[in-house]
Amino acid sequence: DDDKMLYPLFDKRMAQEVAGDSLGEEFKGYVFRIGGGNDKQGFPMKQGVLCNHRVRLLFKKGMSCYRERRKGMRKRKSVRGCIVGPDLAVVHLVMTKKGEADIPGLTDDQKPRRLGPKRASKIRKLFGLEKKDDVRQFVVRRVIKEGKKTKAPKIQRLITPQLLQRKRYFKALVRRRMEAGKAAKAEYQKRLAEYNHEKKEAKAAELQKKKAKKA
């Protein structure tokens, strides 16, 4: 019976979605995504390997199912293809849609988030705040040391007067540099024109001298 229950998963690829009705009545209405799995010898499934058996591939840094031990190292390893078959011992399913009934230990227990959001825009989104509201008043604090002390995260991307002042200062710095560059260029062009004029006059005077000698 268990094998029959798994038939709908066979020949499906990783990242494909499967209706939970085929897995049993308790999963009615649920939708699961195939996230991966391992075969009976423990070799992991690898996305992109379009077969339902084991293959040996040459791995390098950045590829899944491989961790580089030394810089530039490559290694040939055995991995299982991404198509589900009867030789798998474990299939990893991700719930994408909740069904009618709760699954004990998974959807029946509501665990509160240990940490609240840290980024200013995400705090605004959580509490539905506007730009003018002070985000620092809404940061989620957590209790430590048995209720004696609370702790709050440092808010990231918070727009403060100091930040705006620093931004203005750097803009002014860039503007001053641009103005100094323009002034230096104008001074250089003026000096270059003077130099060319002097050069022309010296050349003309030299020609005048040569004509006077010939005469």
Short mmCIF file of C-alpha atoms in Angstrom, two decimals:
data_model
loop_
_atom_site.label_atom_id
_atom_site.label_comp_id
_atom_site.label_asym_id
_atom_site.label_seq_id
_atom_site.Cartn_x
_atom_site.Cartn_y
_atom_site.Cartn_z
CA ASP A 1 0.00 0.00 0.00
CA ASP A 2 2.83 2.38 0.85
CA ASP A 3 4.42 1.71 -2.56
CA LYS A 4 1.12 2.43 -4.32
CA MET A 5 0.86 5.69 -2.40
CA LEU A 6 4.26 6.77 -3.80
CA TYR A 7 3.45 5.94 -7.45
CA PRO A 8 2.32 9.55 -8.25
CA LEU A 9 5.81 10.77 -7.25
CA PHE A 10 7.61 8.44 -9.69
CA ASP A 11 9.03 10.03 -12.88
CA LYS A 12 8.52 13.49 -11.38
CA ARG A 13 11.49 15.88 -11.33
CA MET A 14 12.84 18.04 -8.52
CA ALA A 15 10.94 21.36 -8.13
CA GLN A 16 7.75 19.85 -9.60
CA GLU A 17 4.55 20.07 -7.56
CA VAL A 18 2.49 17.05 -6.46
CA ALA A 19 -1.08 17.01 -5.11
CA GLY A 20 -1.20 15.70 -1.54
CA ASP A 21 -4.46 13.75 -2.16
CA SER A 22 -2.46 10.93 -3.76
CA LEU A 23 -0.35 10.49 -0.61
CA GLY A 24 -3.30 9.84 1.68
CA GLU A 25 -6.55 11.24 3.02
CA GLU A 26 -4.76 13.19 5.77
CA PHE A 27 -2.99 15.27 3.07
CA LYS A 28 -6.18 16.19 1.18
CA GLY A 29 -5.96 19.68 -0.35
CA TYR A 30 -2.23 19.99 0.30
CA VAL A 31 0.27 20.69 -2.50
CA PHE A 32 3.90 19.62 -2.10
CA ARG A 33 7.02 20.55 -4.07
CA ILE A 34 9.76 17.93 -4.52
CA GLY A 35 12.84 19.45 -2.90
CA GLY A 36 15.28 16.55 -3.23
CA GLY A 37 16.09 13.22 -1.66
CA ASN A 38 18.63 10.45 -1.14
CA ASP A 39 18.87 6.96 -2.55
CA LYS A 40 19.28 3.80 -0.43
CA GLN A 41 23.07 4.23 -0.32
CA GLY A 42 22.77 7.87 0.81
CA PHE A 43 23.73 9.63 -2.43
CA PRO A 44 21.85 12.96 -2.85
CA MET A 45 19.67 13.98 -5.78
CA LYS A 46 21.12 16.77 -7.92
CA GLN A 47 19.01 19.26 -9.84
CA GLY A 48 19.71 19.30 -13.59
CA VAL A 49 20.87 15.66 -13.89
CA LEU A 50 17.98 14.34 -16.00
CA CYS A 51 18.02 10.64 -15.12
CA ASN A 52 16.66 8.33 -12.41
CA HIS A 53 19.92 6.56 -11.56
CA ARG A 54 23.35 7.37 -10.16
CA VAL A 55 26.06 9.16 -12.20
CA ARG A 56 29.62 10.30 -11.54
CA LEU A 57 30.24 13.98 -12.26
CA LEU A 58 33.25 16.28 -12.00
CA PHE A 59 32.46 18.98 -9.44
CA LYS A 60 34.04 22.37 -8.86
CA LYS A 61 33.43 25.34 -6.54
CA GLY A 62 29.90 26.75 -6.68
CA MET A 63 28.15 23.53 -7.68
CA SER A 64 25.55 21.94 -5.40
CA CYS A 65 26.39 18.68 -3.58
CA TYR A 66 30.06 19.74 -3.34
CA ARG A 67 32.18 21.71 -0.86
CA GLU A 68 35.64 22.80 -1.94
CA ARG A 69 38.33 21.62 0.51
CA ARG A 70 41.30 23.37 -1.15
CA LYS A 71 41.38 26.36 -3.50
CA GLY A 72 40.84 25.38 -7.14
CA MET A 73 40.18 21.74 -6.24
CA ARG A 74 37.84 19.66 -8.42
CA LYS A 75 36.49 16.23 -7.57
CA ARG A 76 34.54 13.46 -9.30
CA LYS A 77 31.61 12.37 -7.13
CA SER A 78 28.58 10.10 -7.39
CA VAL A 79 25.18 11.81 -7.33
CA ARG A 80 21.64 10.64 -8.01
CA GLY A 81 19.64 12.12 -10.90
CA CYS A 82 16.78 14.56 -10.27
CA ILE A 83 13.98 12.19 -11.44
CA VAL A 84 12.18 10.34 -8.62
CA GLY A 85 12.28 6.55 -8.79
CA PRO A 86 11.72 3.45 -6.61
CA ASP A 87 15.38 3.31 -5.51
CA LEU A 88 15.05 6.38 -3.26
CA ALA A 89 15.10 5.94 0.51
CA VAL A 90 14.14 9.55 1.37
CA VAL A 91 12.19 12.18 -0.59
CA HIS A 92 12.21 15.74 0.67
CA LEU A 93 8.85 17.50 0.14
CA VAL A 94 8.13 21.20 0.73
CA MET A 95 4.57 22.25 1.53
CA THR A 96 3.46 25.03 -0.85
CA LYS A 97 -0.29 24.99 -0.08
CA LYS A 98 -2.09 24.07 3.14
CA GLY A 99 -5.02 21.66 2.97
CA GLU A 100 -8.18 21.21 5.01
CA ALA A 101 -6.89 19.15 7.97
CA ASP A 102 -3.81 19.92 10.10
CA ILE A 103 -0.75 17.67 10.02
CA PRO A 104 0.24 16.80 13.63
CA GLY A 105 3.55 18.39 14.58
CA LEU A 106 3.73 20.48 11.39
CA THR A 107 0.76 22.78 10.84
CA ASP A 108 -1.14 22.41 14.15
CA ASP A 109 1.52 24.18 16.23
CA GLN A 110 1.94 27.94 15.83
CA LYS A 111 5.48 28.81 16.92
CA PRO A 112 6.11 32.53 17.45
CA ARG A 113 9.04 34.12 15.63
CA ARG A 114 12.05 34.36 17.92
CA LEU A 115 13.41 37.46 16.18
CA GLY A 116 11.54 40.39 14.66
CA PRO A 117 12.51 42.23 11.47
CA LYS A 118 15.71 44.27 11.52
CA ARG A 119 15.49 46.40 8.38
CA ALA A 120 13.56 49.69 8.69
CA SER A 121 11.40 49.08 5.59
CA LYS A 122 10.43 45.59 6.82
CA ILE A 123 9.45 46.96 10.27
CA ARG A 124 7.25 49.54 8.48
CA LYS A 125 5.67 46.79 6.38
CA LEU A 126 4.99 44.58 9.44
CA PHE A 127 3.23 47.31 11.44
CA GLY A 128 1.75 49.23 8.47
CA LEU A 129 3.66 52.43 9.30
CA GLU A 130 4.08 55.57 7.23
CA LYS A 131 7.29 57.46 6.44
CA LYS A 132 6.71 60.01 9.21
CA ASP A 133 6.33 57.34 11.94
CA ASP A 134 9.36 56.62 14.14
CA VAL A 135 10.50 53.05 13.41
CA ARG A 136 12.54 52.90 16.64
CA GLN A 137 9.36 52.84 18.73
CA PHE A 138 8.12 49.67 16.96
CA VAL A 139 11.24 47.47 16.96
CA VAL A 140 10.54 43.97 18.37
CA ARG A 141 12.37 43.44 21.66
CA ARG A 142 13.03 39.96 23.04
CA VAL A 143 13.31 39.03 26.70
CA ILE A 144 16.56 37.45 27.93
CA LYS A 145 17.72 36.19 31.34
CA GLU A 146 14.29 35.02 32.54
CA GLY A 147 12.41 38.29 32.03
CA LYS A 148 14.97 40.58 33.66
CA LYS A 149 16.40 42.16 30.52
CA THR A 150 15.23 42.92 26.97
CA LYS A 151 17.30 43.07 23.81
CA ALA A 152 16.56 44.79 20.48
CA PRO A 153 18.39 44.53 17.16
CA LYS A 154 20.21 47.48 15.60
CA ILE A 155 17.89 48.86 12.92
CA GLN A 156 19.45 48.72 9.46
CA ARG A 157 18.90 51.33 6.70
CA LEU A 158 17.46 53.80 9.20
CA ILE A 159 17.32 57.39 7.86
CA THR A 160 18.66 59.61 10.66
CA PRO A 161 19.58 63.34 10.68
CA GLN A 162 23.26 62.31 10.93
CA LEU A 163 22.93 60.16 7.78
CA LEU A 164 21.29 63.02 5.86
CA GLN A 165 23.99 65.45 7.08
CA ARG A 166 26.72 63.01 5.97
CA LYS A 167 25.01 62.66 2.57
CA ARG A 168 24.85 66.45 2.17
CA TYR A 169 28.52 66.74 3.20
CA PHE A 170 29.67 64.19 0.61
CA LYS A 171 27.56 65.87 -2.11
CA ALA A 172 29.07 69.25 -1.20
CA LEU A 173 32.54 67.67 -1.30
CA VAL A 174 31.91 66.35 -4.83
CA ARG A 175 30.52 69.75 -5.88
CA ARG A 176 33.60 71.56 -4.49
CA ARG A 177 35.90 69.16 -6.32
CA MET A 178 34.02 69.73 -9.58
CA GLU A 179 34.19 73.53 -9.14
CA ALA A 180 37.92 73.34 -8.29
CA GLY A 181 38.47 71.15 -11.38
CA LYS A 182 36.61 73.66 -13.60
CA ALA A 183 38.62 76.58 -12.15
CA ALA A 184 41.90 74.70 -12.66
CA LYS A 185 40.92 73.86 -16.26
CA ALA A 186 40.01 77.50 -16.99
CA GLU A 187 43.34 78.64 -15.49
CA TYR A 188 45.21 76.08 -17.61
CA GLN A 189 43.40 77.14 -20.81
CA LYS A 190 44.21 80.81 -20.07
CA ARG A 191 47.89 80.03 -19.44
CA LEU A 192 48.03 77.85 -22.59
CA ALA A 193 46.58 80.70 -24.70
CA GLU A 194 49.19 83.10 -23.23
CA TYR A 195 51.99 80.61 -23.95
CA ASN A 196 50.84 80.10 -27.56
CA HIS A 197 50.60 83.88 -28.04
CA GLU A 198 54.14 84.38 -26.65
CA LYS A 199 55.42 81.57 -28.87
CA LYS A 200 53.80 83.17 -31.94
CA GLU A 201 55.26 86.57 -31.11
CA ALA A 202 58.76 85.09 -30.57
CA LYS A 203 58.53 83.29 -33.95
CA ALA A 204 57.37 86.48 -35.70
CA ALA A 205 60.23 88.46 -34.12
CA GLU A 206 62.73 85.81 -35.26
CA LEU A 207 61.40 85.98 -38.86
CA GLN A 208 61.62 89.79 -38.76
CA LYS A 209 65.29 89.55 -37.72
CA LYS A 210 66.08 87.11 -40.56
CA LYS A 211 64.41 89.44 -43.13
CA ALA A 212 66.37 92.41 -41.76
CA LYS A 213 69.68 90.49 -42.12
CA LYS A 214 68.93 89.54 -45.72
CA ALA A 215 68.06 93.13 -46.59
#
